[in-house]
Coordinates of C-alpha atoms in Angstrom, one line a residue:
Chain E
X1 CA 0.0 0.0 0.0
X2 CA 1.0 3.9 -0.4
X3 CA 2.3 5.2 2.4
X4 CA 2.1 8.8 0.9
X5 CA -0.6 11.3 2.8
X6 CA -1.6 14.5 2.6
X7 CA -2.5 16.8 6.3
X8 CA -3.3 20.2 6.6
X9 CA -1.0 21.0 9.5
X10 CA -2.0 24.9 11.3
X11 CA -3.5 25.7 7.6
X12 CA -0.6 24.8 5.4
X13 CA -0.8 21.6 3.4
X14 CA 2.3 19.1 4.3
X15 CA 2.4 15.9 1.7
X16 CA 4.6 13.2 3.7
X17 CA 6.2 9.6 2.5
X18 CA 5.6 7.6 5.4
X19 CA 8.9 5.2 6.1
X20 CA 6.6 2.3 8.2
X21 CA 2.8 2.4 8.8
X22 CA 3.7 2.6 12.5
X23 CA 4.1 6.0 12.7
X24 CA 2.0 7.6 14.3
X25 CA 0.4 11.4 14.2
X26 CA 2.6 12.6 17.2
X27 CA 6.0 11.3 15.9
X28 CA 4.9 12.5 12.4
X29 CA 4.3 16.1 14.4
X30 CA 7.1 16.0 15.6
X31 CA 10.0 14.2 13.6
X32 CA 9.0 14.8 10.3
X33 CA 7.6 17.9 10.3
X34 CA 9.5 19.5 13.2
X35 CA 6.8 20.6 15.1
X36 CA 7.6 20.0 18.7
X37 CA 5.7 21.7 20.8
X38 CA 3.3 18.7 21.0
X39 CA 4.6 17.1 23.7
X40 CA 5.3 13.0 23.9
X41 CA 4.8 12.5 28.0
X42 CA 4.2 8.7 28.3
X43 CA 2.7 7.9 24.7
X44 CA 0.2 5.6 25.7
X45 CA -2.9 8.0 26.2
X46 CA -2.5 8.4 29.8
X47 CA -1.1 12.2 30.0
X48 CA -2.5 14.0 27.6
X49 CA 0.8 16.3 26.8
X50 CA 0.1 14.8 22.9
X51 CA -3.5 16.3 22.4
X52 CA -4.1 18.4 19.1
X53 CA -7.2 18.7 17.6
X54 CA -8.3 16.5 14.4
X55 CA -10.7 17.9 12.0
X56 CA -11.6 20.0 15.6
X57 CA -11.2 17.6 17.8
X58 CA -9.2 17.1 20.5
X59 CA -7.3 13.2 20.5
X60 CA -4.3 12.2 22.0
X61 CA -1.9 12.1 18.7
X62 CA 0.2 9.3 20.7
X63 CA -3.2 6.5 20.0
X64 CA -3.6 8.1 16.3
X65 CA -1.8 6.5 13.3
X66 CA -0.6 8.9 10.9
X67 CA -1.9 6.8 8.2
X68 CA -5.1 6.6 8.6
X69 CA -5.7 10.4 8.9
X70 CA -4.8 10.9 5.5
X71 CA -6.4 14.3 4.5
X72 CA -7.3 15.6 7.7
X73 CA -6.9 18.7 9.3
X74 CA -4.4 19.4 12.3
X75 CA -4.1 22.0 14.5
X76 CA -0.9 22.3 17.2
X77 CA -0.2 24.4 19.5
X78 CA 2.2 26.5 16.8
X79 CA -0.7 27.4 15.0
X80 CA -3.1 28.5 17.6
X81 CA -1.6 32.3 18.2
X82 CA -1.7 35.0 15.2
X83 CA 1.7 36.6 14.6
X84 CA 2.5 37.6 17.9
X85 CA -1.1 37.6 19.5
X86 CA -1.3 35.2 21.4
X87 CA -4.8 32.8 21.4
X88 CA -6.9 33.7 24.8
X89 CA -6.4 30.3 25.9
X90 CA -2.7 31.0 26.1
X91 CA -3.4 34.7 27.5
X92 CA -5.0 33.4 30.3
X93 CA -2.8 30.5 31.1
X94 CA -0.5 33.0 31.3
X95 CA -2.4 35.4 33.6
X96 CA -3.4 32.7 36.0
X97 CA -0.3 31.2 36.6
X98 CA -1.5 27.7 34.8
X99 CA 1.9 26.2 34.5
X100 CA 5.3 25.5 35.8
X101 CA 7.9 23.7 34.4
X102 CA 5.5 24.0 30.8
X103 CA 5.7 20.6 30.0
X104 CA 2.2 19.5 29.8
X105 CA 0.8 23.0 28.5
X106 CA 1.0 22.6 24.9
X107 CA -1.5 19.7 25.7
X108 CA -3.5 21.4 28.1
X109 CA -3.8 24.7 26.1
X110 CA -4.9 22.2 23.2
X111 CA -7.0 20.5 25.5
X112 CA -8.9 23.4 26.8
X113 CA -9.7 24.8 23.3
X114 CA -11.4 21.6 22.5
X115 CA -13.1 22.0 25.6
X116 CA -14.2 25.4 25.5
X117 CA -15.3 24.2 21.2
X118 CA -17.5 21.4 22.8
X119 CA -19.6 23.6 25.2
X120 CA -20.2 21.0 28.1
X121 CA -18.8 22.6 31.0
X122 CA -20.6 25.8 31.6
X123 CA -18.9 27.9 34.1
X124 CA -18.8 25.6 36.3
X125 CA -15.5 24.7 37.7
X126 CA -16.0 20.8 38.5
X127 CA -17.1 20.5 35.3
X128 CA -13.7 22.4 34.1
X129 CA -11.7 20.0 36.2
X130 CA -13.8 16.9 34.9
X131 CA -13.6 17.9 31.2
X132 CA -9.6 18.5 31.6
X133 CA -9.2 15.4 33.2
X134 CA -7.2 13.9 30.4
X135 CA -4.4 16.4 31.0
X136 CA -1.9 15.4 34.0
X137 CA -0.1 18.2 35.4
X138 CA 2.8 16.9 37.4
X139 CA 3.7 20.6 38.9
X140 CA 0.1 20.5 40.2
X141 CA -1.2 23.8 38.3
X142 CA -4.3 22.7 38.5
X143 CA -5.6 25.8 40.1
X144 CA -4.8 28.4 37.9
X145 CA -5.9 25.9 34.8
X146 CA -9.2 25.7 35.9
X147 CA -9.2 29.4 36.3
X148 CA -7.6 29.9 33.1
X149 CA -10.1 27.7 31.2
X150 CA -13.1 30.0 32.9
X151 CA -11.4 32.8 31.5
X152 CA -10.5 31.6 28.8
X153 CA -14.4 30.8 27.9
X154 CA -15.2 33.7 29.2
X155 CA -13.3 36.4 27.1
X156 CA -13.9 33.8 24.0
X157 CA -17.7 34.1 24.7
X158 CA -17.5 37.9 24.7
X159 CA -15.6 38.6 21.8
X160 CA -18.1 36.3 19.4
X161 CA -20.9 38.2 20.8
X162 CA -19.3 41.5 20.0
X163 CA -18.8 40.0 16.8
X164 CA -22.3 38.7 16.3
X165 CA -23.5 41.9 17.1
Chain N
X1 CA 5.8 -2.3 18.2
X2 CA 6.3 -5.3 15.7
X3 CA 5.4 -4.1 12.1
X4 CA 2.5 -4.6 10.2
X5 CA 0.5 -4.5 7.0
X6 CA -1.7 -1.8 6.6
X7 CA -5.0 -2.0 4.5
X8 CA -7.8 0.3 3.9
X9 CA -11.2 -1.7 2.3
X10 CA -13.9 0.4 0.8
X11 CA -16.5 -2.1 1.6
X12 CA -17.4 -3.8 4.4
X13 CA -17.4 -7.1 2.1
X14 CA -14.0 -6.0 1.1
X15 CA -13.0 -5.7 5.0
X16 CA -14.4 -8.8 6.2
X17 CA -12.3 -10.7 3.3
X18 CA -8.8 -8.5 4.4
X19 CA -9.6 -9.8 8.0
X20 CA -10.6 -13.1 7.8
X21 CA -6.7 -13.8 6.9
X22 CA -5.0 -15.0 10.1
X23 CA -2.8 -12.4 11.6
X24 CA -5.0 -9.7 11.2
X25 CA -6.9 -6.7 13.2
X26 CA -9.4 -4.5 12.4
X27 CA -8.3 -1.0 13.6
X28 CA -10.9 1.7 14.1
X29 CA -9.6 4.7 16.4
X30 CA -6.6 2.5 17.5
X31 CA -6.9 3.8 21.1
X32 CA -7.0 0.5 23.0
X33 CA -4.8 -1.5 20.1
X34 CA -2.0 0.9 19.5
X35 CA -1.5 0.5 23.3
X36 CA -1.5 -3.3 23.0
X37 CA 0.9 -3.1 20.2
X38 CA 2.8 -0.6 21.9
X39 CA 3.0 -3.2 24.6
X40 CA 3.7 -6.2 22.5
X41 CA 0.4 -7.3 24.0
X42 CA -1.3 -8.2 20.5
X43 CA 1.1 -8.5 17.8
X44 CA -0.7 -8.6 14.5
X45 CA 0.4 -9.2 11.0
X46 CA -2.3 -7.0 9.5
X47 CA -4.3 -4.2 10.1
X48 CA -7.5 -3.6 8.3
X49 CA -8.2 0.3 9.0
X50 CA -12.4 0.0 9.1
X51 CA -12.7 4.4 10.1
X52 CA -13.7 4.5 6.2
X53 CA -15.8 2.6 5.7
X54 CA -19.7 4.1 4.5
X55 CA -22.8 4.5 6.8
X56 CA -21.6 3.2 10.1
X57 CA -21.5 6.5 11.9
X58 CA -24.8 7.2 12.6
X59 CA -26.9 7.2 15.3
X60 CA -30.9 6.4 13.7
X61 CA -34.5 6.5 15.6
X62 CA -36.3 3.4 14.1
X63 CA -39.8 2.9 13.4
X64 CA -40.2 0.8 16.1
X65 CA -39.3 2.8 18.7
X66 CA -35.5 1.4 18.9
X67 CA -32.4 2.9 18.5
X68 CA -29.5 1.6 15.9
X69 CA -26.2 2.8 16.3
X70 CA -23.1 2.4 13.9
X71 CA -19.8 0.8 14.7
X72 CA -18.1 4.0 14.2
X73 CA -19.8 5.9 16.3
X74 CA -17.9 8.1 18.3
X75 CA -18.1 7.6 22.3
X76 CA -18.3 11.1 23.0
X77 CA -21.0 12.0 20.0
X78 CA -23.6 9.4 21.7
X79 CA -23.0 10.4 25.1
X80 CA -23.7 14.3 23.7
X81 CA -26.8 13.6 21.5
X82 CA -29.7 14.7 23.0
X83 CA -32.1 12.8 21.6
X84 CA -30.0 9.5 22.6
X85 CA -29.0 10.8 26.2
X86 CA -32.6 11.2 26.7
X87 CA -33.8 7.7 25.9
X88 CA -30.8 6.2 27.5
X89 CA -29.3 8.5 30.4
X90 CA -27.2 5.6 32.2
X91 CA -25.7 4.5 28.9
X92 CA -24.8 8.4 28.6
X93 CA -23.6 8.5 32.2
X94 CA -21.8 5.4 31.7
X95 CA -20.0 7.2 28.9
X96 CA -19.1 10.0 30.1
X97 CA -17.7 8.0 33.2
X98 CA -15.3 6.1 31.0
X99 CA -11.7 7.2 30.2
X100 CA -10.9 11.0 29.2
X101 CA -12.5 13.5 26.5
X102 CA -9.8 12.8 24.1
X103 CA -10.4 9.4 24.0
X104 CA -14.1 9.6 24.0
X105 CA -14.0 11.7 21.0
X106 CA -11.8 8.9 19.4
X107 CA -13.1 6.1 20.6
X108 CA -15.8 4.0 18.8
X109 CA -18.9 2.1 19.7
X110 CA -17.9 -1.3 18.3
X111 CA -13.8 -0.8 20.0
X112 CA -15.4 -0.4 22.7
X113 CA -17.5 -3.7 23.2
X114 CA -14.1 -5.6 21.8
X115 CA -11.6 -3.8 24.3
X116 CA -9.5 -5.7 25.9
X117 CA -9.3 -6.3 30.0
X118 CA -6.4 -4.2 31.7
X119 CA -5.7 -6.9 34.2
X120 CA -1.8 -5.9 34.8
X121 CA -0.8 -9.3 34.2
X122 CA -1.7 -9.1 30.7
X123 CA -0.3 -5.8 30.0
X124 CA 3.3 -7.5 31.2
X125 CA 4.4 -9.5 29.1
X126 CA 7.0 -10.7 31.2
X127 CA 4.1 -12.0 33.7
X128 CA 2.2 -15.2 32.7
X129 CA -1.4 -14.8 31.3
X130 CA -3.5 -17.7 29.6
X131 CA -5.0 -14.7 28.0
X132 CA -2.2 -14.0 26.3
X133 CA -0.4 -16.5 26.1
X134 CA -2.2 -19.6 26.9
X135 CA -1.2 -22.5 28.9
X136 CA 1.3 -20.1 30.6
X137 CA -0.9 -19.9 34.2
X138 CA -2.2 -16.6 35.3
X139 CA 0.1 -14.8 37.9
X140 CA -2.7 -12.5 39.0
X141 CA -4.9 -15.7 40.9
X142 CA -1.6 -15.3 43.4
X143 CA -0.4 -11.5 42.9
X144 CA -2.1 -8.2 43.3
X145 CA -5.9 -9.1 42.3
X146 CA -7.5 -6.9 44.7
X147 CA -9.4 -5.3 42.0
X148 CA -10.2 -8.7 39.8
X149 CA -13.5 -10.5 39.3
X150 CA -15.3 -12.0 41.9
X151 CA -18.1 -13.7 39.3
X152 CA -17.6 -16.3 36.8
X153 CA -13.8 -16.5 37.3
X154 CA -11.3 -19.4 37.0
X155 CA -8.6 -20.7 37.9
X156 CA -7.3 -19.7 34.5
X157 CA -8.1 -16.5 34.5
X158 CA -9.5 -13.7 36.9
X159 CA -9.6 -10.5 34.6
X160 CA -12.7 -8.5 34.8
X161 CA -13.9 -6.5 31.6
X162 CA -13.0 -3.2 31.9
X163 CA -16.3 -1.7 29.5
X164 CA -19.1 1.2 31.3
X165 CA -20.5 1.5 28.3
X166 CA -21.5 -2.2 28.1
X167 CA -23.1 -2.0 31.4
X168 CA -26.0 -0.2 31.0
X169 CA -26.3 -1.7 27.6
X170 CA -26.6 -5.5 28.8
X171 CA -29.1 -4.4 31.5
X172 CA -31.1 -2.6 28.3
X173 CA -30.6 -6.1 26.0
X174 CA -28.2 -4.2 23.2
X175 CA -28.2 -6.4 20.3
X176 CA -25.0 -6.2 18.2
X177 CA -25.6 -6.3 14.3
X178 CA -22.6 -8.3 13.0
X179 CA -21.1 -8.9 9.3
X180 CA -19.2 -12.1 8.8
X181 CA -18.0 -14.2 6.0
X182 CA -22.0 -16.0 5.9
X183 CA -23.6 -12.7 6.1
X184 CA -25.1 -10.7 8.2
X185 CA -26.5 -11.9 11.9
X186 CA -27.3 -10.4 15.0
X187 CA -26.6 -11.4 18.7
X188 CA -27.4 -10.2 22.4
X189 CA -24.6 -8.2 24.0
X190 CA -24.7 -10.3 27.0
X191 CA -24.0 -13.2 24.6
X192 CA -21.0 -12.3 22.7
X193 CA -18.6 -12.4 25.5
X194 CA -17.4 -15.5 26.8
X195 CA -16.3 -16.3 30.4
X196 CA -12.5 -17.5 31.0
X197 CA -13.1 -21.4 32.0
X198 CA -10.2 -23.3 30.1
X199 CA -10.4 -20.7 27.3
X200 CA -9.5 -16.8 28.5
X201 CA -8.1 -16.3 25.2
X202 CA -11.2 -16.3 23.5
X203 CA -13.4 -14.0 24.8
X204 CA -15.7 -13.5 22.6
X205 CA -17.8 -15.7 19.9
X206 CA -16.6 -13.5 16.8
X207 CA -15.3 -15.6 14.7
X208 CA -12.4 -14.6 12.8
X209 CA -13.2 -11.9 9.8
X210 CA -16.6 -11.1 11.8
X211 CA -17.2 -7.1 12.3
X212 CA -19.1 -5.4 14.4
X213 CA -21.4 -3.3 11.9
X214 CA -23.7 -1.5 14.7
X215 CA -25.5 -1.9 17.9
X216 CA -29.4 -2.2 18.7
X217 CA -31.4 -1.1 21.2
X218 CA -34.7 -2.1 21.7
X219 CA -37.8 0.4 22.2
X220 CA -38.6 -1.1 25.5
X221 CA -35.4 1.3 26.6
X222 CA -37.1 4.2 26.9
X223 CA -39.6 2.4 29.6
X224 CA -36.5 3.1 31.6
X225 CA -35.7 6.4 31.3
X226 CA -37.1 8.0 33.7
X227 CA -35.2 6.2 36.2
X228 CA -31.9 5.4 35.3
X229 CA -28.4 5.6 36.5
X230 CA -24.4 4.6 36.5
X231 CA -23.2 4.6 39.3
X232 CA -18.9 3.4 39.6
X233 CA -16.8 3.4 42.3
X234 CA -13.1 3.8 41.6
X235 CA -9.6 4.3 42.7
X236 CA -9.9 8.1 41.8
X237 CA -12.9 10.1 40.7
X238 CA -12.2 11.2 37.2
X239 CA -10.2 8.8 34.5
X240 CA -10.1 5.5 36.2
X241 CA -11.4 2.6 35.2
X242 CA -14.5 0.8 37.3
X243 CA -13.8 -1.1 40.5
X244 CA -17.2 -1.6 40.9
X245 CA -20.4 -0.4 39.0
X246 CA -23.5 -0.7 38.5
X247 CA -26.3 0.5 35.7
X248 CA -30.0 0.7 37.3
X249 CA -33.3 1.0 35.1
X250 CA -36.8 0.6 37.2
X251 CA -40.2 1.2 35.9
X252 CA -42.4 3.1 38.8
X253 CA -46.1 2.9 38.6
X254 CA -47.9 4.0 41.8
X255 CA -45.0 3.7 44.2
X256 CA -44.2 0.1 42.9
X257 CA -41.5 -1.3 40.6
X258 CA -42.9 -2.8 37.5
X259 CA -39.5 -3.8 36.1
X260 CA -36.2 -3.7 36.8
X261 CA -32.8 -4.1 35.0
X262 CA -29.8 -4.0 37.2
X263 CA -26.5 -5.0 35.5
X264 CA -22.4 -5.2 36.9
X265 CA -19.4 -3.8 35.8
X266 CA -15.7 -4.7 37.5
X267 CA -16.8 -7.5 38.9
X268 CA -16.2 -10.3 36.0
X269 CA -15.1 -11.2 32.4
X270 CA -18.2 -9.7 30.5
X271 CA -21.0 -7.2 32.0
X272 CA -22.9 -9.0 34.4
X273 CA -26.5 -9.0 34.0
X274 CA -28.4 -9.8 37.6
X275 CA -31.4 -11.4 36.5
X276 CA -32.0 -12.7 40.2
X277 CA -31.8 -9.2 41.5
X278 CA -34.1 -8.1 38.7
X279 CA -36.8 -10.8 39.9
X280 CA -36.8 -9.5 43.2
X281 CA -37.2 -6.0 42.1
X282 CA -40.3 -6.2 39.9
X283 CA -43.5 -6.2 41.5
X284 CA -42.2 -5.3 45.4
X285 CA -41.9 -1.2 46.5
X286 CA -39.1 0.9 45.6
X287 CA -37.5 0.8 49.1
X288 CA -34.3 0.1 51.2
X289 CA -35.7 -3.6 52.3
X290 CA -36.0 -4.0 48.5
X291 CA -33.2 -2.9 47.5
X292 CA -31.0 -4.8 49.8
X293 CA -32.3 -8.1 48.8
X294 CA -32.2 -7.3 45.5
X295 CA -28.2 -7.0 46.1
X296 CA -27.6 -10.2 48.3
X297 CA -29.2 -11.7 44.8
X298 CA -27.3 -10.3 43.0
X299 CA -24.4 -11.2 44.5
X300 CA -25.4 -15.0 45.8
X301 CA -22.7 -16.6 43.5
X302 CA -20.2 -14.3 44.4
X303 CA -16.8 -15.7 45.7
X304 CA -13.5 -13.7 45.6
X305 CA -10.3 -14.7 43.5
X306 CA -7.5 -13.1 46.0
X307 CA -7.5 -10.0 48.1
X308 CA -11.3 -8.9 47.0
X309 CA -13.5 -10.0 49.2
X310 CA -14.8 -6.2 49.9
X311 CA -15.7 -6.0 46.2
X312 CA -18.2 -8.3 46.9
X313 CA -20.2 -6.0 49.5
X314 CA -18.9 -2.7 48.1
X315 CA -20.8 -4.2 45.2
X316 CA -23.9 -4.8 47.0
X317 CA -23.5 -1.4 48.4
X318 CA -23.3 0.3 45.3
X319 CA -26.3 -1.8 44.0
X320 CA -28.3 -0.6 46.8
X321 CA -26.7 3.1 45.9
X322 CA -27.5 3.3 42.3
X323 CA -31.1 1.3 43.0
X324 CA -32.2 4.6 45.9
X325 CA -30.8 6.8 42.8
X326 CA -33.0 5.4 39.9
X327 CA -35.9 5.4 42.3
X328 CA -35.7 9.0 42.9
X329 CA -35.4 9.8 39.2
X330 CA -33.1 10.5 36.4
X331 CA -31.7 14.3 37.3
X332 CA -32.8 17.1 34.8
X333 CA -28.9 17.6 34.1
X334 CA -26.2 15.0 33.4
X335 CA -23.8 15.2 37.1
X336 CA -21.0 17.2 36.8
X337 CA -18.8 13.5 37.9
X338 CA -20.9 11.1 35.8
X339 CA -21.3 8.1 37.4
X340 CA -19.6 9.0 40.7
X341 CA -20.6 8.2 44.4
X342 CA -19.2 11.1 45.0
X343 CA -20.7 13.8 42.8
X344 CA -22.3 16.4 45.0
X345 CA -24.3 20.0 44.0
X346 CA -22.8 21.2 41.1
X347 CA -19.9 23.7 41.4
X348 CA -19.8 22.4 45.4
X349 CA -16.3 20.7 46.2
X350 CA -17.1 17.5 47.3
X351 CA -14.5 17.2 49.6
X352 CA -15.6 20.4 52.0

C-alpha cells in the first residue's frame, strides 16, 4: 500500500512519504515535520501532553496512526496564536499562573480549546476540572488551569458576541 | 511495536475478506490496540483500517421505537446527543464516566464492546497470562488481584472487563448487528462475551473476519428512562477505570416497581446482567428492604479470587446506591462526575 498522505498542519498543506505504517500522528508532528511543541509524556494516552485537535477535535496524537488520517486537518499548538497575538487560551494561562515547568501545557492549552469548542462545562469549575481530566499536570497547576479555562471561555464568549452583534 | 500490514477496504465485504486472513486486526480509532501493540500485548500481521468505511457513523431512531447505532460511532457523539441521552441516560452517564475527553472523541462504539481487559498481568508480558499467552498460568490468581472478578472467574483467569459503556447496555438487552463471511446476523450483548473457563483467550464468539457493523437497542429502553443511572466506584474520581459499578433502570407505577434491569461492571469477564436481583425487584416497592435483597441476589454466586472479598459487599453497596438513585429519578442535568458516588451539587467541592 501507499504510504504517501496529505494533512493540513496549522492551515498549510504538508504531503509526507511515510517510512513504516507505524508511525504515528505525534511522531509524524514531531519528527517529520518539526513541530515540537506537541509534547510526547508517556505515549500511551494516559497524560494527555500529545493532544491536538483533528478535524476540531481534541485526541491524543500518541493512539492516532498517521496513516489513517490521510487528508485531515491538524491543529498544534504553533498554529493556535496570530503573529504575535497570542490565542486567549494562552493569554489566560499566562495570567493565571497555569503552568510551571511547561511541559504538559501545549496539551492542556490544546485541550482546553477543545473544551471550550464542545460547550459542556458551563462555568462551572467541577465541570472544568472533569472535562480537563485527560491532562496530568505533574507541577500541580491545576488551580490556575481551571481558572484559566473559565477565562478563557469567558473572554472567548464575549468577543463572538461583540462579533455577532 | 512489531510491524504490520496496513490495509484500507472500501466495503465492508472488502474488509471482512482482508480480516478473515490469520494475523489480522481491524483497527478503528486504535486507542485501545495501539496500546496493545505498543506493549507487545497483541502483535498482529495485519491491520484492516475499518474508520472509512460508508454508513456506520450514525446514530438512527427506528420505526419501532429502537435505536440503531453504527460501529463507528464516536463515544463522546452518543453520550452528547440529545435525543439518545434522553432515551438512555445511564448508557450516557456510563459514557461520560469512561476514560478521558480525548479518548471519548476517538473512541468508537464497536472498540469499545471488543476492548480488551487491563488486568496488569496481561499488560506485562513478562508476567504469565492464559490470555495472552495460553497455557502459561495466570500470575494474578496469586499476585495483586484486589481489583479482579469475583463472578464467573477461573482458575485460569481472573480478569474482569473493563467496559461502562456495556453495562447499562446489557441491563437494556443491546443487540450487536454483526457482518461475517456467511452474512449478516445479529446477537445479544450479554452473549457475545465469553467467560475464561479453560479458554481466556477467546473472549468473545466473533469468529475470525466477523465485524461489528452496529448496535441495537430495543424500544422497551425508553420504559426506563425516567429512572436510570451509573453509578462506579473507583480508585480516583475522574479517568479510572471501574472497580465496581452498576447500571440501574426501574419502571415506577404507583409507588411500585414494574421492572427492573440491574446490571455489573468490574466484577467479571463480561457485564454482568443480575437477573436474580431483577426478579426480586419487579413487582415489590421501591425501598431500602428491597433494594437490599435485590443486592444479596445479586451477589449470591459471588466468591472472591484473591485479596477482594470487599468487592463483593462494596458491590452490594453500590447496587443498593444506584437502586435509591434510579428510584428518585433520572436528574434534569447529566452530574458534573458522571457516574460518581461522590458527585455532590454542582460547582460544590465535594471534599468540603
Amino acid at each position: 500500500m501507499n504510504l504517501s498522505i496529505s494533512l493540513t498542519v496549522n492551515g498549510v498543506r504538508r504531503d509526507v512519504e511515510l517510512s513504516d505504517p507505524r508511525v504515528t500522528l505525534l511522531d509524524l508532528l514531531r519528527e517529520r515535520l518539526d513541530l515540537t511543541g506537541t509534547k510526547k509524556g508517556c505515549d500511551r494516552g494516559q497524560c494527555g501532553a500529545c493532544t491536538v485537535l483533528v478535524d476540531g477535535r481534541r485526541i491524543n496524537s500518541c493512539l492516532a496512526l498517521a496513516i489513517s488520517h490521510d487528508g485531515a486537518g491538524i491543529l498544534t499548538i504553533e498554529g493556535v496564536a496570530r503573529g504575535d497575538q497570542l490565542h486567549p487560551v494562552q493569554a489566560a494561562f499566562i495570567a493565571h499562573d497555569g503552568f510551571q515547568c511547561g511541559f504538559c501545557t501545549p496539551g492542556q492549552i490544546m485541550s482546553a480549546i477543545g473544551l471550550i469548542e464542545e460547550a459542556q462545562a458551563g462555568d462551572d469549575p467541577e465541570r472544568i476540572r472533569e472535562c480537563m481530566s485527560g491532562n496530568l499536570c505533574r507541577c500541580g497547576a491545576y488551580a490556575g488551569i481551571t481558572e484559566a479555562v473559565l477565562d478563557a471561555q469567558q473572554s472567548l464568549a464575549t468577543a463572538n458576541q461583540r462579533r455577532s452583534a | 511495536m512489531k510491524n504490520f500490514e496496513y490495509v484500507r477496504p472500501a466495503s465492508v465485504s472488502d474488509a471482512v475478506a482482508a480480516a478473515a486472513v490469520p494475523g489480522s486486526a481491524y483497527l478503528a480509532s486504535g486507542t485501545n490496540l495501539l496500546d496493545l501493540m505498543k506493549g507487545g500485548i497483541s502483535r498482529p500481521d495485519r491491520l484492516v483500517d475499518v474508520t472509512r468505511l460508508p454508513g456506520l457513523d450514525r446514530i438512527e431512531h427506528l420505526a419501532d421505537g429502537g435505536i440503531r447505532i453504527g460501529a463507528l460511532v464516536r463515544n463522546a457523539d452518543l453520550a452528547h446527543d440529545p435525543d439518545f441521552a434522553k432515551s438512555c441516560p445511564a448508557v450516557a452517564e456510563a459514557l461520560l464516566s469512561g476514560a478521558s475527553p480525548q479518548l471519548r472523541n476517538a473512541a468508537t462504539v464497536g472498540g469499545n464492546l471488543l476492548q480488551r481487559t487491563r488486568c496488569g498481568y496481561f499488560y506485562d508480558t513478562a508476567s504469565a497470562c492464559n490470555k495472552r499467552e495460553p497455557g502459561t498460568g495466570c500470575d494474578a490468581r496469586h499476585g495483586e488481584n484486589r481489583l479482579h472478578a469475583v463472578l464467573g472467574w477461573s482458575e485460569a483467569c481472573i480478569a474482569t472487563h473493563p467496559s461502562d459503556f456495556c453495562v447499562p447496555l446489557v441491563a437494556l438487552d443491546a443487540v450487536v448487528e454483526i457482518e461475517g463471511r456467511a452474512g449478516r446476523r445479529e446477537i445479544a450483548l450479554e452473549a457475545l462475551y465469553r467467560l475464561p473457563g479453560d479458554t481466556p483467550e477467546r473472549e468473545n464468539v466473533l469468529e475470525p473476519g466477523d465485524l461489528i457493523v452496529a448496535l441495537r437497542l430495543p424500544p422497551a429502553v425508553r420504559t426506563f428512562s425516567a429512572h436510570a443511572r451509573y453509578l462506579k466506584v473507583r480508585e480516583r474520581t475522574s479517568y479510572a477505570f471501574a472497580m465496581i459499578s452498576a447500571a440501574a433502570g426501574l419502571r415506577i407505577e404507583a409507588g411500585k416497581i414494574r421492572d427492573a434491569r440491574l446490571a455489573l461492571g468490574g466484577v467479571a469477564a463480561k457485564p454482568w446482567r443480575a437477573r436474580p436481583a431483577e426478579d426480586i425487584l419487579a413487582g415489590a416497592s421501591a425501598d431500602a428492604a428491597t433494594f437490599r435483597r435485590a443486592a444479596e441476589a445479586a451477589l449470591a454466586d459471588a466468591k472472591p479470587s484473591g485479596d477482594n472479598l470487599f468487592k463483593i459487599e462494596l458491590a452490594k453497596r453500590i447496587i443498593v446506591r444506584a437502586l435509591t438513585l434510579a428510584a428518585v429519578g433520572t436528574p434534569a442535568r447529566m452530574s458534573a462526575l458522571p457516574g460518581s458516588p461522590f458527585a455532590s451539587v454542582s460547582g460544590v467541592l465535594h471534599d468540603a
